[in-house]
Coordinates of C-alpha atoms in Angstrom, one line a residue:
X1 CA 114.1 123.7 68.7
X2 CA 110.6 122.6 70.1
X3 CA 112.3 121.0 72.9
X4 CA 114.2 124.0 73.4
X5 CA 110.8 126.1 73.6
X6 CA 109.2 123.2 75.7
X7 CA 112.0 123.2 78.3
X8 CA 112.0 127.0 78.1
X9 CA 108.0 127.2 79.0
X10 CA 108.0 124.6 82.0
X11 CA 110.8 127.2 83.5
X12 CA 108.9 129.7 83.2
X13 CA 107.3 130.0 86.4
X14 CA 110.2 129.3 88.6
X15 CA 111.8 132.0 86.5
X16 CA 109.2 134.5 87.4
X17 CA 108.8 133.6 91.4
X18 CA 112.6 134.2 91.3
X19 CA 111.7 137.7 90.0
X20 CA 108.9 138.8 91.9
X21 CA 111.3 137.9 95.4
X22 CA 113.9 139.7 94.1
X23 CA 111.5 142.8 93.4
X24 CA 109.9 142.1 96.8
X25 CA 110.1 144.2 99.9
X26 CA 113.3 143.7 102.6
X27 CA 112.5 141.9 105.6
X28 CA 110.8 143.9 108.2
X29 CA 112.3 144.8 111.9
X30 CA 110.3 143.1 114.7
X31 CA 107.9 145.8 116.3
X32 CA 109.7 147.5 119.4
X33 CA 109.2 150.5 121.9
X34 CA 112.0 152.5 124.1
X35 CA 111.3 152.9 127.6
X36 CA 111.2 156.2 128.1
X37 CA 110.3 158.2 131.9
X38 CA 107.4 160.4 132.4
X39 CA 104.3 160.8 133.4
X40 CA 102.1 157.5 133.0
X41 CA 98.3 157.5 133.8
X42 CA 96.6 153.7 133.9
X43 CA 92.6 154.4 133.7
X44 CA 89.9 151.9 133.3
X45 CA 86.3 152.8 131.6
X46 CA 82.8 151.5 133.0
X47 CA 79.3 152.3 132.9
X48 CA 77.2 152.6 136.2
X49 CA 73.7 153.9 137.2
X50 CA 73.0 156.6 139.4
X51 CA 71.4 156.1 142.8
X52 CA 70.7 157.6 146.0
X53 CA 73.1 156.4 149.2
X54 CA 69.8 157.3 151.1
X55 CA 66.7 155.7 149.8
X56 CA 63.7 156.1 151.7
X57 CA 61.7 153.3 151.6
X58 CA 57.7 154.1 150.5
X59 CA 55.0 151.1 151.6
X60 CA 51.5 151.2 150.9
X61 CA 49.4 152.8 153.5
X62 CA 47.7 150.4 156.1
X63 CA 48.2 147.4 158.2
X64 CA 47.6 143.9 158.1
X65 CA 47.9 143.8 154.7
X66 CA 44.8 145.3 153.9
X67 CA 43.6 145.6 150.5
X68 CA 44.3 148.7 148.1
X69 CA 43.1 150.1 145.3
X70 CA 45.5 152.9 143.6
X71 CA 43.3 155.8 142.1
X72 CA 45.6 158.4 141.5
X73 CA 49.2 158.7 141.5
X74 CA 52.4 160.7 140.6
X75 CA 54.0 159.3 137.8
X76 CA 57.7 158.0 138.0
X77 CA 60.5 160.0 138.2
X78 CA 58.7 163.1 139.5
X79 CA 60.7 165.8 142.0
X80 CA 58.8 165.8 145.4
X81 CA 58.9 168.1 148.9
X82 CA 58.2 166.6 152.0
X83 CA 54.8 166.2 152.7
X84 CA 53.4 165.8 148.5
X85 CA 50.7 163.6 147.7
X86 CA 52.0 161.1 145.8
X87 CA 49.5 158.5 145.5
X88 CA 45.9 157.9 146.8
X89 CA 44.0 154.9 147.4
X90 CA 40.8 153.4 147.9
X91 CA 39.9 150.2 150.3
X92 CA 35.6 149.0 149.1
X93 CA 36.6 146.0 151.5
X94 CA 37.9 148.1 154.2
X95 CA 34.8 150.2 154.0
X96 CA 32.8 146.8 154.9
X97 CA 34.9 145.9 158.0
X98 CA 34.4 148.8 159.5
X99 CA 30.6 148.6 158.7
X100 CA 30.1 145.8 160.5
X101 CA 32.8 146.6 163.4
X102 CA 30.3 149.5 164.0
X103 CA 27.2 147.1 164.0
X104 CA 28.8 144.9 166.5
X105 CA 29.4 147.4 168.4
X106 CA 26.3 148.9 168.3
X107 CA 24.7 145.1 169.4
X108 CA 27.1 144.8 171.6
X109 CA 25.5 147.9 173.4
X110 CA 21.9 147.0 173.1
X111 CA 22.7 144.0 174.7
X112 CA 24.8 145.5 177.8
X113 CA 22.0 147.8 178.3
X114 CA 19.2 144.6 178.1
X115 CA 21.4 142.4 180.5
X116 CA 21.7 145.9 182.6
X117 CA 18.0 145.9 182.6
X118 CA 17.1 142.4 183.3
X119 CA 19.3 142.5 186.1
X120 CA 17.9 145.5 187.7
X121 CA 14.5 144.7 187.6
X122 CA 15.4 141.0 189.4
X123 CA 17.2 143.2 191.6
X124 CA 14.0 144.7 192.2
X125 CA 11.8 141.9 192.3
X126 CA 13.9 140.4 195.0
X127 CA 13.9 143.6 196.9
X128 CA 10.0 143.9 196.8
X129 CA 10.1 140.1 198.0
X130 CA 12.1 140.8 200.9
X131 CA 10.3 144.3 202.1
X132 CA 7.3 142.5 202.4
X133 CA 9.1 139.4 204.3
X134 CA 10.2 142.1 206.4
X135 CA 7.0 143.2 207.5
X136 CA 5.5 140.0 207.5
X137 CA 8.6 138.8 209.9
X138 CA 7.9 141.6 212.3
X139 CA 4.4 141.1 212.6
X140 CA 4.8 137.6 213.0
X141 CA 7.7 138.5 216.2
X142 CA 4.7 140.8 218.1
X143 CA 2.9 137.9 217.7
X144 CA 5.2 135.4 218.9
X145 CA 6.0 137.5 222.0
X146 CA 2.7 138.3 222.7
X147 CA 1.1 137.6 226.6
X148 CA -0.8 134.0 226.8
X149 CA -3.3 135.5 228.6
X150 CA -4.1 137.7 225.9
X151 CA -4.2 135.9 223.0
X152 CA -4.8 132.0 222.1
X153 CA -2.3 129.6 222.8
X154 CA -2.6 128.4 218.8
X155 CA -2.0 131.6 217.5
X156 CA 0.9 132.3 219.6
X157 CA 2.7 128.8 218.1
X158 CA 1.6 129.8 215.0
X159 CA 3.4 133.3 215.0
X160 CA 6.2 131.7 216.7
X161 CA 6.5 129.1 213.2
X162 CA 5.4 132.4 210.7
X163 CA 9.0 133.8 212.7
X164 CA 10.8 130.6 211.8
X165 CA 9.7 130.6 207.7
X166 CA 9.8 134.2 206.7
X167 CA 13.4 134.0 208.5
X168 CA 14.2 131.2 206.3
X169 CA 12.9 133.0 203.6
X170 CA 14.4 136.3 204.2
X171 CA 18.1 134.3 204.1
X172 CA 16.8 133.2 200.9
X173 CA 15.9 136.1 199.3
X174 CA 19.3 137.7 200.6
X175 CA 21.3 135.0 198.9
X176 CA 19.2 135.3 195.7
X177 CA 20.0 138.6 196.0
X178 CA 23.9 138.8 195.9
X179 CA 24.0 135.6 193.6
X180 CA 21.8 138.2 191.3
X181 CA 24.5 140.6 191.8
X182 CA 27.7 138.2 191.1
X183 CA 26.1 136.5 188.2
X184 CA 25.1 139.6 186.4
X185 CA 27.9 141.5 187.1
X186 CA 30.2 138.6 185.4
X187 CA 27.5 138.7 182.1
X188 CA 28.4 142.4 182.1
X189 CA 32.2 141.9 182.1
X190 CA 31.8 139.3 179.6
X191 CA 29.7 142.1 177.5
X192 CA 32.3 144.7 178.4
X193 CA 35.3 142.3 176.9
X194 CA 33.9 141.8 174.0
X195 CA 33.1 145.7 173.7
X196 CA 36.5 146.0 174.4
X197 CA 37.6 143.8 171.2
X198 CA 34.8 145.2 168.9
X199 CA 36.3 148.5 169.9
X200 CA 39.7 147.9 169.3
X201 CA 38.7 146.5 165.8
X202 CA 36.5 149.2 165.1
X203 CA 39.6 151.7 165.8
X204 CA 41.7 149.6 164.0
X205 CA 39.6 149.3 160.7
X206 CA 38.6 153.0 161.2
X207 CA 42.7 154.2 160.9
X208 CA 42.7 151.6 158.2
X209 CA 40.3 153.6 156.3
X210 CA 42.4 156.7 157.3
X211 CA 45.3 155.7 155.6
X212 CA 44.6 156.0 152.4
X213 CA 47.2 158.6 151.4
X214 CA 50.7 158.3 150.7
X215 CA 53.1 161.6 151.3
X216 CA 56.6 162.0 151.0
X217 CA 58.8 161.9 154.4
X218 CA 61.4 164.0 152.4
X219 CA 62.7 165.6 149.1
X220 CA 63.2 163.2 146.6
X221 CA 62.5 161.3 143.2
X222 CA 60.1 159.5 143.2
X223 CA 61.1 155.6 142.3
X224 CA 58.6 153.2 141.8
X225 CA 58.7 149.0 142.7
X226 CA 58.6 146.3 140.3
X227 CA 56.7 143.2 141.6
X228 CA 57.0 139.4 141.0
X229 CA 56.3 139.5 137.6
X230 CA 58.2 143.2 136.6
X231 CA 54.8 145.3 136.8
X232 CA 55.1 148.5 138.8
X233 CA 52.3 150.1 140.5
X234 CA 49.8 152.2 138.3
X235 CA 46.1 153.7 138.7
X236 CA 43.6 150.9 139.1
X237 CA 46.3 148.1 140.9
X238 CA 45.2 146.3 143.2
X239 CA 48.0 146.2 146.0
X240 CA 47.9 145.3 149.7
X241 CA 48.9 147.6 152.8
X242 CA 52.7 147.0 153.6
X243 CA 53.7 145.7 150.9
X244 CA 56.7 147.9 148.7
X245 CA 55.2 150.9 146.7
X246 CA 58.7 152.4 145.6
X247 CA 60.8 154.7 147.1
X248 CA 62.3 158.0 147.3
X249 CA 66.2 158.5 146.8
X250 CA 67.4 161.3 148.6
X251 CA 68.7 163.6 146.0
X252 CA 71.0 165.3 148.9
X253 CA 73.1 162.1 148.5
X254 CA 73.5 160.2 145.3
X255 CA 76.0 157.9 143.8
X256 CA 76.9 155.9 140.9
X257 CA 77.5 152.1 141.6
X258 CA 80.1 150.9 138.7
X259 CA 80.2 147.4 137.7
X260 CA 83.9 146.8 135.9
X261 CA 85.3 143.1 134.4
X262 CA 87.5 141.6 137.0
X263 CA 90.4 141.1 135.1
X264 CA 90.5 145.4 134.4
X265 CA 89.7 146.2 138.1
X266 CA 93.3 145.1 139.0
X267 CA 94.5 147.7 141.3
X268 CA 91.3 149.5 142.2
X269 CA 90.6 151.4 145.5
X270 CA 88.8 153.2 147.7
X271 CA 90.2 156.7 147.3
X272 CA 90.7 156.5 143.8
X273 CA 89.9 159.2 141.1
X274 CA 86.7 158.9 139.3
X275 CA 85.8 161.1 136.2
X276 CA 82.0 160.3 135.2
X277 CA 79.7 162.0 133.0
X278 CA 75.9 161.2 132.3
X279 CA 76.1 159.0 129.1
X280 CA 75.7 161.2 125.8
X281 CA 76.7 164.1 127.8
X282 CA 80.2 164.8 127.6
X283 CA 80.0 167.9 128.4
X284 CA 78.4 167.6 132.4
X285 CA 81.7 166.0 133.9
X286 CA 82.1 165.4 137.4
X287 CA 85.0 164.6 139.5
X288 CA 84.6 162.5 142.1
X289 CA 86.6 159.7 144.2
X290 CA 85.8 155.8 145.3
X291 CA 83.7 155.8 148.4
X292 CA 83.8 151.8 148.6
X293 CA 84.9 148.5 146.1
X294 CA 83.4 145.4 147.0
X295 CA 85.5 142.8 148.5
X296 CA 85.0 140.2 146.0
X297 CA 83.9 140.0 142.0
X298 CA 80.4 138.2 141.4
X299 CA 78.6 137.0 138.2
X300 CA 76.1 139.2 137.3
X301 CA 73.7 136.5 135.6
X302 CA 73.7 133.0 134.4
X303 CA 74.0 134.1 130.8
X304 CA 78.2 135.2 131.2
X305 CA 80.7 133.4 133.6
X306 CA 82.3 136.6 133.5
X307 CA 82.6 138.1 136.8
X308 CA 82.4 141.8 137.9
X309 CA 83.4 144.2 140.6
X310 CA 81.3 146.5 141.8
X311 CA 82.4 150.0 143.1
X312 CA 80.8 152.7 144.3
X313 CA 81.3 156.6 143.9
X314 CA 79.4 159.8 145.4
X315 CA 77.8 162.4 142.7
X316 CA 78.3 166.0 144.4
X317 CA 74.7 167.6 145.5
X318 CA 75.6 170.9 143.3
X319 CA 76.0 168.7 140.5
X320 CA 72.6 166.7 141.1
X321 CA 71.4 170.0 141.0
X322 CA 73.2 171.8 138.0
X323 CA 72.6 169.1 135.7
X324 CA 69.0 168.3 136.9
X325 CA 70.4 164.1 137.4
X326 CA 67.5 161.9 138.6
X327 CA 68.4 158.5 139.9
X328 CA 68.5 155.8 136.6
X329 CA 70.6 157.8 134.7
X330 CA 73.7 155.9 133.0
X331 CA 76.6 157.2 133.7
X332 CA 80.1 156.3 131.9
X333 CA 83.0 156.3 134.2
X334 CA 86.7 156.8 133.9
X335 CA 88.5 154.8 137.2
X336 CA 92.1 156.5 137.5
X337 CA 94.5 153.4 139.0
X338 CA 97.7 155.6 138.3
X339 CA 98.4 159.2 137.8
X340 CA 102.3 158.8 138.2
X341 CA 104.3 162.3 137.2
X342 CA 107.7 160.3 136.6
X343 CA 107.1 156.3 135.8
X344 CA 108.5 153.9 133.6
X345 CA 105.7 151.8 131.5
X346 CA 105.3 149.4 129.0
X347 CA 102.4 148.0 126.4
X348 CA 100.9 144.5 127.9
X349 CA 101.0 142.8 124.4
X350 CA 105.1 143.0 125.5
X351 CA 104.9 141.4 128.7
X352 CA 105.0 137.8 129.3
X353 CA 103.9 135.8 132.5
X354 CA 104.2 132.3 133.9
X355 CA 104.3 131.4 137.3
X356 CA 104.1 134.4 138.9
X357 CA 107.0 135.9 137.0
X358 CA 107.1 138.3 134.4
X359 CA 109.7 139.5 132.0
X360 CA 110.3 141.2 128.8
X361 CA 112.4 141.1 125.7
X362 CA 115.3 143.5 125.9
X363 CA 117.4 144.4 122.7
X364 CA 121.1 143.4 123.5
X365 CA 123.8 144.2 120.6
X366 CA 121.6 142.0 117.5
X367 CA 118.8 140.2 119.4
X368 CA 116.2 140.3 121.7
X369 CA 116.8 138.5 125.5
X370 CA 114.3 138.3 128.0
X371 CA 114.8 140.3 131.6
X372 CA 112.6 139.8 134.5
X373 CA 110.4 143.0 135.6
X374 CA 108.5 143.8 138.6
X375 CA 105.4 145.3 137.6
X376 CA 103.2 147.4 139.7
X377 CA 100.0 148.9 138.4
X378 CA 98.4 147.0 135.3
X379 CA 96.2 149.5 133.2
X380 CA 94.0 147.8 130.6
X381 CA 96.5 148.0 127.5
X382 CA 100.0 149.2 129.6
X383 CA 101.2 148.8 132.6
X384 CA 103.8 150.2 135.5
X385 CA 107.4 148.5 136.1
X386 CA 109.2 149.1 139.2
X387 CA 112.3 147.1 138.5
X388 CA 114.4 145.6 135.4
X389 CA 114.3 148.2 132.6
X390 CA 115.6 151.6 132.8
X391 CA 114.9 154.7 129.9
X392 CA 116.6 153.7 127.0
X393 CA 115.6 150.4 127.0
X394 CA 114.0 148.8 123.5
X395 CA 111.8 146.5 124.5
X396 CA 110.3 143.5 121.6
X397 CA 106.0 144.5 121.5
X398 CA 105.6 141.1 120.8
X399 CA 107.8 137.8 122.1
X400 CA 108.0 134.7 120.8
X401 CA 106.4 131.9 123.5
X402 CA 109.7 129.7 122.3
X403 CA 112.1 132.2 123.4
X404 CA 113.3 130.7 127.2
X405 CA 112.8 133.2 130.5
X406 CA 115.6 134.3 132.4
X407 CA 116.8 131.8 134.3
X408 CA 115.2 129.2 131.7
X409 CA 117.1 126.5 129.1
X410 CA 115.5 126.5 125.5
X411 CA 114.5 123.0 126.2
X412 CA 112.5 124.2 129.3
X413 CA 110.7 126.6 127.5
X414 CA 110.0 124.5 124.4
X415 CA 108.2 122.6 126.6
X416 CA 106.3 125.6 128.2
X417 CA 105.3 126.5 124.7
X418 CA 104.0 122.8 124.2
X419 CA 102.0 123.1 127.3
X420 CA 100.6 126.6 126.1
X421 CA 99.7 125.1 122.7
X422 CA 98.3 121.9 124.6
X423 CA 95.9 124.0 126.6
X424 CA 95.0 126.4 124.2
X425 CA 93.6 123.5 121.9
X426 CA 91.7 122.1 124.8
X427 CA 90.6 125.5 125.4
X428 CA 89.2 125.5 121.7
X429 CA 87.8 122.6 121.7
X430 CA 85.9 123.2 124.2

């Protein structure tokens, strides 16, 4: 009897597995849809910022990179008319430079006016010199011409030699005198050049210390400019004359620039319809179309290998203005790729692709066989078929990667599946 119970006890368990799958559930039918035909909209969702399609660039006042000094400024994000203050400056070492532009200047004059002077009175000098050679030479011809018989025979040879000197010397004087002329008048253009420069700088400093002001050249936001290190432009920065202050979008022409993953802007393009809204508000939607998609996706940073494409779509003026938008604002985007009245569609998770092919599982009498499709647009979680299914159709939501493709022996596809597995552990461990 013990062994009875004993047996009995060990048999237990396998008695009650037994039970609970008998009172289990039934098997459950693989997951399927039918292909039905109607209307089938593929739509992507991104976020973008809104920008103007016309910024107006705003530099600091000046030239030659002078140095500035913001006092007073309108803060970011402020709504401007053409010709508004936005930001004034000061310039300590541009007041200095055109101190002592002015005192060259002023030098440069005393010193034209002292050369002037010197060379007048040797002018002068050399004129007295030769008035009285003059006189001298002509009293000194009487002489020399004079009768013998009046006067004595030494005087007359001494005239004749006073005629001889005070001719020499009258040459000389002459010569003196336009040498003079030449040699002062080249002093002066040498002070006149340099007035010339001092001028120029004195002008230049003088509209340097005139531009201290910075006005809007048109209605806008006003935007303001990071620099090297992320700072933007505030009361009491130093900045320099040229260099990028911010700028000032042209609300008259704004856009949103979308950035969506690569592998869901399949089948974007310019022309297609864009639903956007500012993010948190819902309620201020704005239609709008694709003015432009970039030709290629980029990485956006060294963080993510993931790359984006960018796209670009215009916000309409009377909705800048409704809403009150101001470029910055986040905007979430709906990107229309299909908007198909009559289409055939099916879920992704029931396609299957290798080698440019693509094919789903198609119920035939008690099983599932796989039939090649042409697809046309690919939406995030479905996608269109042009060719191979028809309404009606029940289609497997999710294939086994043994089960061969058309065309395909079961060896073939065994092999596939290997070569899936293969690079989905190499794609693990690494």
């Amino acid at each position: 009897m013990s062994r009875i119970r004993h047996s009995l006890w060990l048999a237990m368990p396998a008695l009650l597995a037994g039970a609970l799958v008998a009172c289990g559930p039934a098997a459950q039918p693989p997951a399927s849809e039918t292909v039905v035909r109607g209307p089938l909209v593929l739509s992507v969702v991104g976020e973008g910022e809104l920008r103007s399609s016309r910024p107006t660039p705003l530099n600091v006042p000046g030239k030659n990179w002078a140095a500035r000094q913001v006092t007073w400024m309108l803060p970011e994000g402020s709504l401007v008319r053409k010709g508004d203050l936005l930001a004034r400056f000061v310039s300590p070492e541009g007041e200095q430079q055109l101190a002592q532009a002015l005192i060259d200047l002023q030098r440069n004059a005393l010193a034209r006016a002292a050369k002037s002077g010197e060379l007048d009175a040797g002018q002068g000098r050399v004129a007295v010199d030769l008035s009285q050679v003059a006189v001298q030479l002509g009293i000194a011809q009487r002489y020399a011409e004079a009768d013998l018989g009046t006067i004595a025979r030494n005087q007359v040879l001494d005239a004749i030699e006073d005629v001889g000197y005070l001719e020499v010397r009258q040459d000389v004087l002459e010569w003196r005198r336009d040498q003079s002329g030449v040699r002062g008048g080249a002093e002066l253009a040498v002070l006149d050049a340099q007035r010339a420069t001092f001028d120029m700088n004195a002008r230049t400093r003088q509209a340097d210390m005139d531009a201290l002001e910075l006005r809007a050249p048109n209605d806008g936001v006003l935007l303001l400019t990071p620099n090297w290190s992320g700072d933007k432009p505030m009361p009491g920065a130093n900045l320099r004359a040229g260099f990028e202050f911010g700028s000032l979008p042209d609300t008259a022409a704004m856009e949103i620039e979308i950035d969506l993953p690569q592998i869901e802007a399949q089948g974007v393009q310019v022309g297609a319809a864009v639903e956007m809204h500012p993010v948190g508000r819902p309620d201020q939607r704005i239609a709008s179309t694709l003015s432009w998609v970039a030709s290629a996706a980029k990485v956006k940073g060294r963080e993510s290998p993931v790359k984006y494409l960018s796209m670009r779509a215009p916000v309409p003026a009377e909705a800048v203005g409704k809403y009150g938008l101001i470029p910055g604002q986040r905007f979430q985007a709906r990107v229309v790729l299909l908007d198909a009245p009559e289409a055939l569609g099916v879920a992704n998770v029931a396609i299957e692709q290798r080698d440019g092919r693509a094919w789903v599982r198609v119920r035939e009498g008690g099983e599932y066989v796989p039939r090649e499709v042409e697809l046309g647009v690919r939406g995030t979680a479905r996608s269109q078929v042009l060719s191979g299914l028809k309404p009606g159709d029940q289609v497997l939501l999710s294939a086994g990667a043994q089960a061969p493709a058309p065309g395909e022996s079961g060896e073939d596809a065994a092999q596939a599946a290997a070569g899936q597995a293969g690079d989905d552990s190499a794609g693990a461990a690494r």
